[in-house]
Short mmCIF file of C-alpha atoms in Angstrom, two decimals:
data_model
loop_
_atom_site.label_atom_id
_atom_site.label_comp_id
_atom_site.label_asym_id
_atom_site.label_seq_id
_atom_site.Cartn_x
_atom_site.Cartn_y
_atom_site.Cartn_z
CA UNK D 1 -4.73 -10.16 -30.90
CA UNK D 2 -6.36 -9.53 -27.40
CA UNK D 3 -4.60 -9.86 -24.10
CA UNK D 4 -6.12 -11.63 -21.75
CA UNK D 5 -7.04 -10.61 -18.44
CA UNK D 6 -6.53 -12.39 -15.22
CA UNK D 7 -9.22 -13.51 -13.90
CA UNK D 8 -10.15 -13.26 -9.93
CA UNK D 9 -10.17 -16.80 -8.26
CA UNK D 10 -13.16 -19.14 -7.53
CA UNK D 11 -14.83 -18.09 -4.46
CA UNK D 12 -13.72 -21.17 -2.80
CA UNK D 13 -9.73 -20.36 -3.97
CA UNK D 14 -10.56 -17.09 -2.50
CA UNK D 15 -11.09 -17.37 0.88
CA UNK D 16 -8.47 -19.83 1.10
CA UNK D 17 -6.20 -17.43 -0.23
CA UNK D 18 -7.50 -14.74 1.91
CA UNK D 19 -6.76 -16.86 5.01
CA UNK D 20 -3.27 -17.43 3.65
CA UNK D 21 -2.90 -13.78 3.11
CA UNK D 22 -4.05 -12.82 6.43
CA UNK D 23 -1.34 -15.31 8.41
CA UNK D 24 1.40 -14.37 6.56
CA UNK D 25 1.24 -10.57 7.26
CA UNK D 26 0.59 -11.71 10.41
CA UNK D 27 3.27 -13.43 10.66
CA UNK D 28 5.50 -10.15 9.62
CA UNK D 29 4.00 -7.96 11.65
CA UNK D 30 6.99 -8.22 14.41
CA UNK D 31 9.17 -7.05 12.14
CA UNK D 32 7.69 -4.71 9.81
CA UNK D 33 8.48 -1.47 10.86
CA UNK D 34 12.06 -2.62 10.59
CA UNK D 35 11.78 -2.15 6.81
CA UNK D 36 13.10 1.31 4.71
CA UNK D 37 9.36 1.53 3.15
CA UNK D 38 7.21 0.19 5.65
CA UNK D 39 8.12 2.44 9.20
CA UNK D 40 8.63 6.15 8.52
CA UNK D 41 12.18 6.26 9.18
CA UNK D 42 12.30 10.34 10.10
CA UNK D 43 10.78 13.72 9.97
CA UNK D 44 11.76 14.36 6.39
CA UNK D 45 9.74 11.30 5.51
CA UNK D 46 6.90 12.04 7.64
CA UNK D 47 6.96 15.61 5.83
CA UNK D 48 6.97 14.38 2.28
CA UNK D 49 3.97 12.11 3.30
CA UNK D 50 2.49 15.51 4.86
CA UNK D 51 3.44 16.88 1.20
CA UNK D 52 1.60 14.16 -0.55
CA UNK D 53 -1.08 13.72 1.24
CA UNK D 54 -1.88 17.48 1.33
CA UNK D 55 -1.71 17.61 -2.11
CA UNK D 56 -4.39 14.81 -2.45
CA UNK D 57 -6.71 16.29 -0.08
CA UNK D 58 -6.32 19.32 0.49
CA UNK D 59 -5.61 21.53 3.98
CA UNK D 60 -8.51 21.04 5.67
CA UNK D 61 -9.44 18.13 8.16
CA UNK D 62 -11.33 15.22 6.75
CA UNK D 63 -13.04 12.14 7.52
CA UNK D 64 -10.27 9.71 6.70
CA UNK D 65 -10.52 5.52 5.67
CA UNK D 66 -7.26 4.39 6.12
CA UNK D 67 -7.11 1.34 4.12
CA UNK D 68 -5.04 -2.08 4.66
CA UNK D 69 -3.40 0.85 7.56
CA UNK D 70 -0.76 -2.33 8.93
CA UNK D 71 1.33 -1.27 12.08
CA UNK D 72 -0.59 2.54 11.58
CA UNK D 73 2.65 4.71 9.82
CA UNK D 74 0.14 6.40 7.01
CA UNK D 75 -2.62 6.75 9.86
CA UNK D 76 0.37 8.56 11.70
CA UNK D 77 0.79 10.96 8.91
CA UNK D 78 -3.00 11.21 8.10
CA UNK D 79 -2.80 12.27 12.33
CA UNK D 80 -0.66 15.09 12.16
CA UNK D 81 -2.91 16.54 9.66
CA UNK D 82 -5.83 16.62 11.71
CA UNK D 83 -7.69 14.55 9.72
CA UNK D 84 -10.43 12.52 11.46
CA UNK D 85 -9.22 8.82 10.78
CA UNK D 86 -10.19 5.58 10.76
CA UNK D 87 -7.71 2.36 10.42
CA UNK D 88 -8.48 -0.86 8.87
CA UNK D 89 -6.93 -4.11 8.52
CA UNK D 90 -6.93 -7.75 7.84
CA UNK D 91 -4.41 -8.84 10.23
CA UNK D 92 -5.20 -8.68 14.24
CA UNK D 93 -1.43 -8.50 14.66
CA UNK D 94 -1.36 -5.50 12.75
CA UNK D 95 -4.34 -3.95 14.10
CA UNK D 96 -2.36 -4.71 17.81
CA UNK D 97 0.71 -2.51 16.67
CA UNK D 98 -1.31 0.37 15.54
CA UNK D 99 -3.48 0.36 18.47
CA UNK D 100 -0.59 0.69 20.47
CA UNK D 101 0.89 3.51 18.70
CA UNK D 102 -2.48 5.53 18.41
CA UNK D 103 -4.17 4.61 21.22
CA UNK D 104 -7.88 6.58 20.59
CA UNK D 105 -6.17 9.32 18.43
CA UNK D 106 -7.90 6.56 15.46
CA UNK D 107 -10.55 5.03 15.15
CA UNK D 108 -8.63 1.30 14.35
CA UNK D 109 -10.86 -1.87 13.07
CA UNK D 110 -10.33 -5.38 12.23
CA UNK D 111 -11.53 -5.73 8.59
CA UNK D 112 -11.76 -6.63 4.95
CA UNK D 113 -10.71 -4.04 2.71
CA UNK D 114 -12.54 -5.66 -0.38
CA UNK D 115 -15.50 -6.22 1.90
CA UNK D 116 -16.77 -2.84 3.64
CA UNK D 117 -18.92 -2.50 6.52
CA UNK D 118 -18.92 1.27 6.38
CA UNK D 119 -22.14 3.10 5.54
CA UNK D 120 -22.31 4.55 1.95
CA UNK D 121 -20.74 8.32 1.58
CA UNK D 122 -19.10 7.76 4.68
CA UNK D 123 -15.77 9.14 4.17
CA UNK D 124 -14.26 12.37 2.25
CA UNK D 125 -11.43 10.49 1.24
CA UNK D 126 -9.83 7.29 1.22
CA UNK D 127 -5.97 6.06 1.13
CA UNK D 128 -3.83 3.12 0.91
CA UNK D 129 -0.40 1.71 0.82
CA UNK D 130 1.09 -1.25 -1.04
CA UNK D 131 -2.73 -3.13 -0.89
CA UNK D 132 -3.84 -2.63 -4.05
CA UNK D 133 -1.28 -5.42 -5.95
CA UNK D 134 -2.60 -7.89 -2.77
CA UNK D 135 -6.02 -7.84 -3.79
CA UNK D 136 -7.93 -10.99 -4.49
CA UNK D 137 -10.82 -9.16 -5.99
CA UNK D 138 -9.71 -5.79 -7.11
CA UNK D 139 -13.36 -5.09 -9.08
CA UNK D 140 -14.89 -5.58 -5.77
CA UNK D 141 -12.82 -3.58 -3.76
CA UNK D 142 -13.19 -0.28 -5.93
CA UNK D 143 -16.57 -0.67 -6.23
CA UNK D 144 -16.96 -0.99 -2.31
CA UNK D 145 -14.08 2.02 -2.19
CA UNK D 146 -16.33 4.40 -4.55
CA UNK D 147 -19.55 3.66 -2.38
CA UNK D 148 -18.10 4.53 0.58
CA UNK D 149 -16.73 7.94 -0.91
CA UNK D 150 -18.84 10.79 -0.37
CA UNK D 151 -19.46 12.81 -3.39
CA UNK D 152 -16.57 14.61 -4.57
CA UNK D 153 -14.40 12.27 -2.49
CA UNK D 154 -10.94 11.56 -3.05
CA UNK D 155 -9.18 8.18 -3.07
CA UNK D 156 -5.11 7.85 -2.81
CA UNK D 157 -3.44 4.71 -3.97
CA UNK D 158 -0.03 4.26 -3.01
CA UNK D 159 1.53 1.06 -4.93
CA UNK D 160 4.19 -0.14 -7.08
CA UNK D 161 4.88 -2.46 -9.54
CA UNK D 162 6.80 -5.41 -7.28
CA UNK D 163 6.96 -8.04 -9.41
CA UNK D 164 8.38 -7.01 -12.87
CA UNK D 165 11.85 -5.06 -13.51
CA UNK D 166 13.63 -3.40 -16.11
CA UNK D 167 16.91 -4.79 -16.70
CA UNK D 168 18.44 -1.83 -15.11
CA UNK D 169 16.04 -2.18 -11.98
CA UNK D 170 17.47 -6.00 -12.04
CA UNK D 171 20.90 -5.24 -11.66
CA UNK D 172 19.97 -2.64 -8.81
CA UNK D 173 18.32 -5.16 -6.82
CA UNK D 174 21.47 -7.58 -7.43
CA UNK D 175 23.73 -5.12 -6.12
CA UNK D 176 21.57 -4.17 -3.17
CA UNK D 177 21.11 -7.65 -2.37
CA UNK D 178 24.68 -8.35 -2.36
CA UNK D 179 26.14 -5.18 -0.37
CA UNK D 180 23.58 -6.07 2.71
CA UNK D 181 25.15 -9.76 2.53
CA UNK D 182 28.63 -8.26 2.59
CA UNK D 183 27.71 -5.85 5.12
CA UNK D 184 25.46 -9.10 7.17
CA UNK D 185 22.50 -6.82 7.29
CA UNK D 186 19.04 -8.83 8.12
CA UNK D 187 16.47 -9.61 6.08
CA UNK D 188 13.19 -8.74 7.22
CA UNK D 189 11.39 -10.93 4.98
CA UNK D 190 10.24 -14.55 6.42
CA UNK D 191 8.95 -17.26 4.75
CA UNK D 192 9.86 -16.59 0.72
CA UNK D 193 7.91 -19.90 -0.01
CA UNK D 194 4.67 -19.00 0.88
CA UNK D 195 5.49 -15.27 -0.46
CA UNK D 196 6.10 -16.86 -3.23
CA UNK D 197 2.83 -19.32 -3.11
CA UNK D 198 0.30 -16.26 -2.34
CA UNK D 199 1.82 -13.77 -5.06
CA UNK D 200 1.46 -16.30 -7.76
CA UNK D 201 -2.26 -15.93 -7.18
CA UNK D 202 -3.00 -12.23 -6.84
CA UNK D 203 -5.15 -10.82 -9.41
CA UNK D 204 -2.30 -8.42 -10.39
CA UNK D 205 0.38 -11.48 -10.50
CA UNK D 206 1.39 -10.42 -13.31
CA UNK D 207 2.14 -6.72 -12.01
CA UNK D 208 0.16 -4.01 -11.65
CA UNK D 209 1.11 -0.66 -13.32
CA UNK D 210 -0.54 3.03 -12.76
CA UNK D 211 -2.47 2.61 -16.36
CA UNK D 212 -3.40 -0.65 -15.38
CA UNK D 213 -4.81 0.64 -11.73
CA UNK D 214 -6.30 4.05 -13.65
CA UNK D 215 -8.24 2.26 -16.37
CA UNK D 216 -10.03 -0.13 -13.59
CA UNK D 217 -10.60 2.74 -10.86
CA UNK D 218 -12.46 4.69 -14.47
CA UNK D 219 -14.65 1.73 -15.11
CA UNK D 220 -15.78 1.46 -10.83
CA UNK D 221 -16.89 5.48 -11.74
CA UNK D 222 -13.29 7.25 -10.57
CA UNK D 223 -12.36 10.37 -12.46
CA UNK D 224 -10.10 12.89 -12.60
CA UNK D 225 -7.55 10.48 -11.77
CA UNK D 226 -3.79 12.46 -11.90
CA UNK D 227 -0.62 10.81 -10.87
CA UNK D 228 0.70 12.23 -7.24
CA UNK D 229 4.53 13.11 -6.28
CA UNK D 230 5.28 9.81 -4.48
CA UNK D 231 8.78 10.34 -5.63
CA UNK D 232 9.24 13.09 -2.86
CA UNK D 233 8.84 9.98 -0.23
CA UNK D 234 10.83 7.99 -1.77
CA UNK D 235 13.52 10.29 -1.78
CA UNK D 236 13.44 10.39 1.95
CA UNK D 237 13.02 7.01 2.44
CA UNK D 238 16.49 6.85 0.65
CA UNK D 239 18.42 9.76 2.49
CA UNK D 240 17.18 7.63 6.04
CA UNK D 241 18.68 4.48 4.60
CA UNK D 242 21.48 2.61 4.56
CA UNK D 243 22.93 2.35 1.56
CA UNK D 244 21.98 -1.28 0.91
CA UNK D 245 18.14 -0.06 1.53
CA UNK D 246 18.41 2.94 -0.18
CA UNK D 247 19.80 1.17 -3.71
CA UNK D 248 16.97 -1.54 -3.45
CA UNK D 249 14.23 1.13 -2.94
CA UNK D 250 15.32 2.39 -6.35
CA UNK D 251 14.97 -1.37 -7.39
CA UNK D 252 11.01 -1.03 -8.51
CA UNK D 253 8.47 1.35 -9.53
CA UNK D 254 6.53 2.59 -7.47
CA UNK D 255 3.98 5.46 -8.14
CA UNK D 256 0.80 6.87 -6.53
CA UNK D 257 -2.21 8.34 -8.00
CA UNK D 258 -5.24 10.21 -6.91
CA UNK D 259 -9.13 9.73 -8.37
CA UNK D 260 -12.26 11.29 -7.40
CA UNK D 261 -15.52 10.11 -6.82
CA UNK D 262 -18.11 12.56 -8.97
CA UNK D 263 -19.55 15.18 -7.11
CA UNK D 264 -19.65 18.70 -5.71
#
């Protein structure tokens, strides 16, 4: 018996949702960086990233599309490479907090990453964090990601699976949950309603999983796609932490892999 698919919303649904989408993170954009997972918290972080991302691309200085880029904390690490990056986003909140951390180091646009405006084979290598379970058209946007690759182009997805957990992940987040009420920690999160309302119509509501991400990025023309050490950040992440922050970090799975667009 087949499993069905979800299917991507009516174009109408869409851009409603996409509107939605776009005031929400808006909306968190004061507070983001206040979040274990969002800001890089300190220099052991910002060295794993280093880690990962060299690993990815390589040593040498490239021509960098920071995807979905938020308040600019991967274009940061992309920046102490060397690399040659530009920043995109949805939100003009967003786009205001990493202009004001980069300045002209980056290149730093308002714009959809499903919809490109970038020239084909623009880039030698593309990366992005926590967009890829947000997308409304996921199809779309790897086929737009893959034309703006060079040949022999490399494309990092940083994501996680936020919606389903084990029932050992479960009790994890319970705990977590309940030491930062006993300790009266704040929550960054605003507005759980309309979390809730927008999640329930991703594409990947159901959850999105690295086989699930790897067998879609193979049929937009991605190959050689490996799994990447993401586990070195979140290690970090969790030795910056408080231990509230660092339990509910271990609360999901998150992964990262790396494809490449055929080529020399």
């Amino acid at each position: 018996m087949s499993v069905p698919t979800p299917s991507a919303p009516a174009p109408q649904d869409n851009f409603s949702l996409k509107e939605e989408i776009r005031a929400y993170w808006s909306a968190r954009a004061e507070s983001f960086d206040l979040s274990f997972g969002h800001a890089i918290k300190s220099d052991r972080e910002l060295q794993a990233f280093q880690r990962l991302i060299r690993g990815a691309f390589g040593s040498e200085p490239l021509e960098v599309l920071d995807l979905a880029c938020g308040t600019g904390e991967i274009t940061r690490a992309l920046l102490s490479l060397d690399h040659r990056v530009t920043a995109l986003d949805f939100s003009e909140a967003m786009i205001a907090r990493a202009r004001a951390k980069h300045g002209k180091a980056a290149r730093i646009l308002l714009g959809d990453a499903e919809r490109l405006l970038e020239d084909d084979a623009s880039y030698d290598a593309l990366i992005t964090r926590h967009l890829v379970w947000t997308l409304t058209d996921p199809e779309g946007a790897f086929a737009e990601w893959f034309r703006v690759l060079r040949p022999g182009g490399r494309l990092l997805v940083i994501d996680g699976d936020w919606v389903n957990r084990s029932r050992w992940q479960a009790l994890v987040n319970r705990f977590g949950n309940w030491l930062r009420d006993r300790r009266g920690a704040p929550v960054h999160q605003i507005d759980a309603d309309t979390h809730a309302s927008i999640t329930k119509r991703f594409y990947f509501r159901d959850g999105l999983s690295r086989e699930k991400l790897e067998t879609m990025l193979r049929a937009a023309g991605f190959g050689e796609i490996a799994p990447a050490d993401y586990h070195q950040v979140v290690r970090e992440q969790q030795r910056a932490a408080p231990l509230h922050d660092a339990i509910r970090l271990a609360s999901s799975t998150r992964f990262a892999l790396v494809a490449h667009k055929p080529g020399p």
